[in-house]
XYZ file of C-alpha atoms in Angstrom:
365
model
C 0.000 0.000 0.000
C 1.441 3.355 -1.022
C 1.593 6.218 1.476
C 0.580 9.658 0.304
C 2.985 12.346 1.501
C 0.156 14.686 2.493
C -1.531 12.037 4.658
C 1.734 11.291 6.450
C 2.299 14.950 7.240
C -1.303 15.305 8.382
C -0.799 12.388 10.767
C 2.432 13.940 12.053
C 0.785 17.309 12.635
C -2.241 15.818 14.362
C -0.112 13.709 16.733
C 2.638 16.361 17.137
C 5.520 14.332 15.703
C 8.951 15.814 15.066
C 10.377 13.306 12.628
C 9.535 10.095 10.798
C 12.232 8.369 8.778
C 11.772 5.544 6.267
C 14.739 3.239 5.671
C 15.122 0.938 2.669
C 18.051 -1.273 1.665
C 17.313 -3.512 -1.314
C 20.522 -5.519 -0.846
C 19.404 -6.796 2.594
C 15.629 -6.542 2.183
C 15.398 -3.948 4.958
C 12.215 -1.916 5.166
C 12.034 0.050 8.398
C 10.472 3.127 9.957
C 11.731 5.168 12.910
C 9.287 7.632 14.470
C 10.546 10.352 16.802
C 7.647 11.908 18.644
C 9.115 14.453 21.064
C 12.687 15.213 22.185
C 12.001 18.076 24.590
C 13.313 16.101 27.553
C 16.159 14.398 25.694
C 16.929 11.959 22.863
C 14.083 9.672 21.838
C 14.330 6.271 23.517
C 12.296 3.324 22.321
C 12.549 -0.280 21.249
C 12.664 -1.660 17.729
C 10.115 -4.320 16.934
C 10.073 -6.605 13.910
C 6.626 -7.571 12.727
C 4.940 -8.849 9.581
C 2.526 -5.952 9.072
C -0.339 -6.287 6.629
C 0.583 -2.989 4.990
C 3.061 -0.127 5.191
C 0.272 2.064 6.555
C -0.324 -0.385 9.409
C 3.393 -0.251 10.200
C 3.356 3.549 10.180
C 0.319 3.745 12.446
C 1.832 1.254 14.871
C 5.215 2.966 15.100
C 3.553 6.348 15.649
C 1.226 4.996 18.330
C 4.109 3.336 20.152
C 6.462 6.331 19.857
C 3.900 8.727 21.311
C 3.283 6.355 24.216
C 7.033 6.284 24.860
C 7.070 10.085 25.158
C 4.458 9.971 27.908
C 6.037 6.948 29.597
C 9.494 8.562 29.770
C 8.095 11.910 30.894
C 5.857 10.423 33.578
C 8.748 8.260 34.816
C 10.881 11.345 35.370
C 13.460 10.339 32.743
C 15.555 12.714 30.648
C 14.506 11.042 27.417
C 11.917 11.669 24.750
C 9.777 9.151 22.921
C 10.532 7.207 19.775
C 10.079 3.774 18.259
C 11.406 1.705 15.394
C 9.732 -1.005 13.344
C 11.277 -3.390 10.853
C 8.704 -4.759 8.423
C 9.117 -8.509 8.083
C 8.709 -11.884 9.728
C 11.384 -12.161 12.458
C 11.497 -15.949 12.061
C 11.934 -15.854 8.287
C 13.355 -12.479 7.281
C 15.758 -11.553 10.060
C 19.464 -11.788 9.282
C 22.731 -10.330 10.521
C 23.165 -8.160 7.417
C 19.612 -6.800 7.717
C 20.163 -5.879 11.360
C 23.542 -4.319 10.615
C 21.979 -2.278 7.820
C 19.321 -1.057 10.235
C 22.035 -0.243 12.762
C 23.827 1.966 10.213
C 20.623 3.880 9.576
C 20.068 4.345 13.321
C 23.629 5.693 13.547
C 22.844 8.154 10.751
C 20.278 9.830 13.048
C 23.154 11.142 15.125
C 21.867 10.080 18.534
C 18.371 11.547 18.205
C 17.045 7.985 18.529
C 18.307 5.345 20.990
C 16.851 1.886 20.549
C 16.487 -1.366 22.473
C 14.850 -4.764 22.058
C 11.124 -5.152 21.556
C 8.630 -7.617 20.092
C 10.384 -9.681 17.420
C 13.888 -8.586 18.403
C 16.226 -9.920 21.066
C 19.135 -8.913 23.246
C 21.443 -10.688 20.781
C 19.951 -8.625 17.935
C 20.784 -5.445 19.846
C 24.373 -6.612 20.186
C 24.485 -7.025 16.407
C 23.216 -3.454 16.026
C 26.029 -2.291 18.275
C 28.539 -3.312 15.617
C 27.157 -0.419 13.557
C 25.795 2.094 16.100
C 26.492 3.138 19.666
C 22.902 4.325 20.114
C 21.613 1.084 21.635
C 20.449 0.554 25.230
C 19.601 -2.460 27.353
C 22.370 -4.719 26.069
C 23.612 -5.876 29.466
C 20.363 -6.256 31.445
C 17.018 -7.958 30.980
C 14.339 -5.287 31.535
C 11.520 -7.801 32.082
C 12.064 -8.422 35.828
C 12.143 -4.667 36.445
C 8.893 -4.198 34.526
C 7.311 -6.938 36.655
C 8.653 -5.430 39.862
C 7.249 -2.020 38.921
C 3.811 -3.553 38.335
C 4.101 -5.377 41.661
C 4.861 -2.071 43.441
C 2.016 -0.428 41.545
C -0.484 -3.083 42.582
C 0.458 -2.474 46.223
C -0.124 1.263 45.726
C -3.563 0.497 44.249
C -4.459 -1.782 47.166
C -3.456 0.931 49.644
C -5.590 3.483 47.793
C -8.696 1.298 47.440
C -8.630 -0.818 50.612
C -6.314 1.164 52.903
C -3.924 -1.785 53.142
C -1.083 -2.641 50.746
C -0.708 -6.227 51.961
C -1.079 -8.857 49.251
C -1.777 -11.656 51.732
C -5.024 -13.288 50.614
C -5.606 -10.759 47.814
C -6.921 -12.393 44.626
C -5.165 -11.299 41.417
C -6.168 -12.508 37.941
C -3.166 -12.323 35.587
C -3.708 -12.387 31.835
C -0.503 -13.535 30.154
C 2.419 -15.291 31.843
C 5.313 -14.487 29.534
C 8.590 -13.040 30.805
C 6.908 -10.118 32.583
C 3.606 -11.691 33.579
C 5.335 -14.833 34.803
C 7.732 -12.902 37.025
C 4.813 -10.890 38.385
C 2.972 -14.109 39.276
C 6.051 -15.341 41.146
C 6.264 -12.118 43.159
C 2.546 -12.209 43.958
C 2.595 -15.827 45.115
C 5.637 -15.159 47.287
C 3.673 -12.347 48.939
C 0.753 -14.594 49.813
C -1.649 -13.583 47.049
C -4.173 -15.937 45.466
C -3.446 -15.920 41.754
C -5.508 -17.038 38.773
C -3.607 -17.194 35.484
C -4.328 -17.616 31.813
C -2.341 -17.546 28.587
C -3.018 -18.364 24.956
C -0.013 -20.698 25.226
C -1.267 -23.321 27.697
C 2.234 -24.785 28.119
C 3.352 -21.596 29.864
C 0.920 -21.925 32.755
C 1.978 -25.375 34.004
C 4.819 -24.232 36.222
C 2.646 -21.555 37.831
C -0.058 -24.097 38.641
C 2.676 -26.150 40.306
C 3.598 -23.053 42.340
C 0.004 -22.709 43.561
C -1.812 -20.617 40.946
C -5.173 -21.646 39.509
C -6.002 -21.591 35.791
C -8.916 -20.488 33.611
C -9.270 -20.497 29.843
C -8.252 -17.208 28.146
C -11.810 -16.155 27.359
C -12.926 -16.549 30.981
C -10.261 -14.410 32.672
C -12.348 -11.216 32.507
C -15.169 -12.786 34.514
C -13.027 -14.032 37.399
C -14.246 -12.627 40.731
C -11.053 -11.020 42.053
C -9.578 -7.939 43.674
C -7.146 -7.080 40.861
C -7.282 -7.803 37.134
C -3.744 -7.633 35.703
C -3.489 -7.611 31.881
C 0.068 -8.615 30.964
C -0.301 -9.746 27.356
C -1.543 -7.862 24.297
C -2.770 -4.271 24.226
C -6.313 -3.124 23.558
C -7.895 -5.806 25.765
C -10.083 -3.360 27.679
C -13.077 -2.410 25.554
C -16.815 -2.008 26.019
C -17.342 -5.749 25.726
C -14.647 -6.903 28.178
C -15.087 -4.135 30.758
C -18.701 -5.052 31.470
C -17.520 -8.577 32.331
C -14.950 -7.468 34.895
C -15.533 -8.502 38.519
C -12.668 -6.617 40.146
C -11.923 -3.410 42.058
C -8.588 -2.623 40.374
C -7.056 -2.946 36.904
C -3.258 -2.891 37.088
C -1.052 -4.736 34.617
C 2.030 -4.709 32.424
C 0.456 -4.696 28.955
C 0.919 -1.631 26.762
C -2.032 0.383 25.431
C -4.567 -1.559 27.490
C -7.496 0.768 26.768
C -9.168 0.598 23.382
C -10.108 4.266 23.831
C -10.363 6.977 26.494
C -14.074 6.236 26.765
C -13.121 2.891 28.322
C -11.300 4.768 31.109
C -14.520 6.695 31.733
C -16.461 3.436 31.803
C -14.076 1.963 34.388
C -14.371 5.098 36.512
C -18.165 4.974 36.375
C -18.053 1.333 37.496
C -15.899 2.256 40.473
C -12.889 0.317 39.166
C -9.499 1.942 39.778
C -7.357 1.918 36.636
C -3.559 2.185 36.978
C -2.472 3.857 33.707
C -0.345 1.377 31.779
C 2.585 3.623 30.899
C 2.943 4.674 34.533
C 2.801 1.224 36.120
C 4.754 -0.675 33.436
C 7.669 1.775 33.158
C 10.077 -0.376 35.189
C 11.806 -1.857 32.156
C 12.240 1.544 30.544
C 13.625 2.949 33.792
C 16.153 0.099 33.926
C 17.234 0.505 30.294
C 17.570 4.287 30.672
C 19.636 3.829 33.836
C 21.941 1.361 32.116
C 22.446 3.708 29.137
C 23.162 6.756 31.300
C 25.592 4.840 33.527
C 27.384 3.355 30.503
C 28.062 6.871 29.243
C 29.747 7.568 32.579
C 31.788 4.383 32.405
C 30.057 2.365 35.099
C 27.344 -0.248 35.554
C 24.299 0.390 37.768
C 23.613 -2.043 40.584
C 20.357 -3.988 40.720
C 19.540 -2.262 44.012
C 20.039 1.155 42.405
C 17.636 0.325 39.587
C 15.099 -1.171 41.999
C 15.039 2.039 44.019
C 14.259 4.020 40.866
C 11.536 1.542 39.859
C 9.908 1.790 43.296
C 9.158 5.458 42.595
C 6.419 4.234 40.248
C 4.322 4.009 43.382
C 4.735 7.740 44.079
C 3.691 8.640 40.531
C 0.604 6.459 40.688
C -0.409 8.052 43.980
C -0.064 11.495 42.376
C -2.238 10.391 39.442
C -4.881 9.026 41.809
C -4.919 12.292 43.772
C -5.302 14.335 40.570
C -8.244 12.189 39.506
C -9.859 12.203 42.946
C -9.655 15.999 43.189
C -11.946 16.269 40.159
C -14.712 14.143 41.688
C -17.895 16.169 41.963
C -16.756 18.526 39.210
C -18.614 18.861 35.937
C -15.639 17.303 34.115
C -14.208 14.301 35.980
C -10.561 13.566 35.228
C -9.988 9.836 34.756
C -6.727 8.321 35.959
C -5.822 7.835 32.297
C -6.287 11.541 31.585
C -4.474 12.485 34.798
C -1.446 10.432 33.702
C -1.376 12.266 30.371
C -1.656 15.606 32.172
C 1.263 14.633 34.436
C 3.450 13.744 31.458
C 2.467 16.809 29.420
C 3.096 19.108 32.372
C 6.665 17.891 32.697
C 7.282 18.288 28.964
C 5.849 21.818 28.920
C 7.919 22.838 31.952
C 11.061 21.626 30.184
C 10.021 23.393 26.976
C 9.661 26.703 28.829
C 13.042 26.191 30.468
C 14.668 25.656 27.077
C 13.320 29.046 26.053
C 15.792 30.662 28.471
C 18.932 31.770 26.640
C 22.197 30.350 27.975
C 25.464 31.782 26.608
C 28.139 29.331 25.462
């Protein structure tokens, strides 16, 4: 599908994008897009995913959606990075090769440090090490961000419990976890160790066996929304919360690791009307990004961060969630209620605008 230049620029203007770059290398078969949304706070940081998109337009929409979310995630996490994302169009199992990755790495290097990338869906830590043979603008090559993402969600769930029930203890709390991959599985382990009752599901049934052995119960994927629980934790695909699934929820809190959990902002309003507390995804799942950013910043200073140092930074997710909840609560009774989703966006935008005003101050060389 061909992209019309005018439509691309209209999309960029509507979503406030700075730069979108298309890369093509016929000798390696590379077709890639890097989207840089906002660099007010610093260079754009975001993973590169490899996916077999149905069309070039689908790839463009996806990379723009993900890059914009990275801007808000980095800003809300208090990081000195902007938001960006890369996508390589192709089947990672069939089309990925060393020369293709190295070609992509050279193009990333050509951006001069405006975009720093890391692993994502369809790419691996080893792929990032291949990129490093062509560019120094790669992060997360010495740590696995997944455990830090899970730990951030774990801390966030405790903040939600404190806000809703006045007690952060997980002992006896029932959590329904959708998706037990690297992040969801680690979250389940942390929850079980804390005394929680956990119900799990996954489209890959083989993944759930070890968690059942650890004490979790299992339901089929389609039944997870209807589980009577305290916390529903989506940790798989995005867009799972829509008008159809929300009306089936039997929980007090939604707090999980999946990206872009809400199909639309109207779903956040629906959750609020139902009295269900929603922990905005890019606030609660920022642990991996925090870890990758820490590793990159420390590497530039010639040192490695300790696990304890990263964990302390990740634990601040709790403070940011509490601020979001207070912002939302303060609007109760007003004509226009601010959902927690909208409050998270306001928090991120406020930090970006403050930095933008600061950059307007002239500093002599």
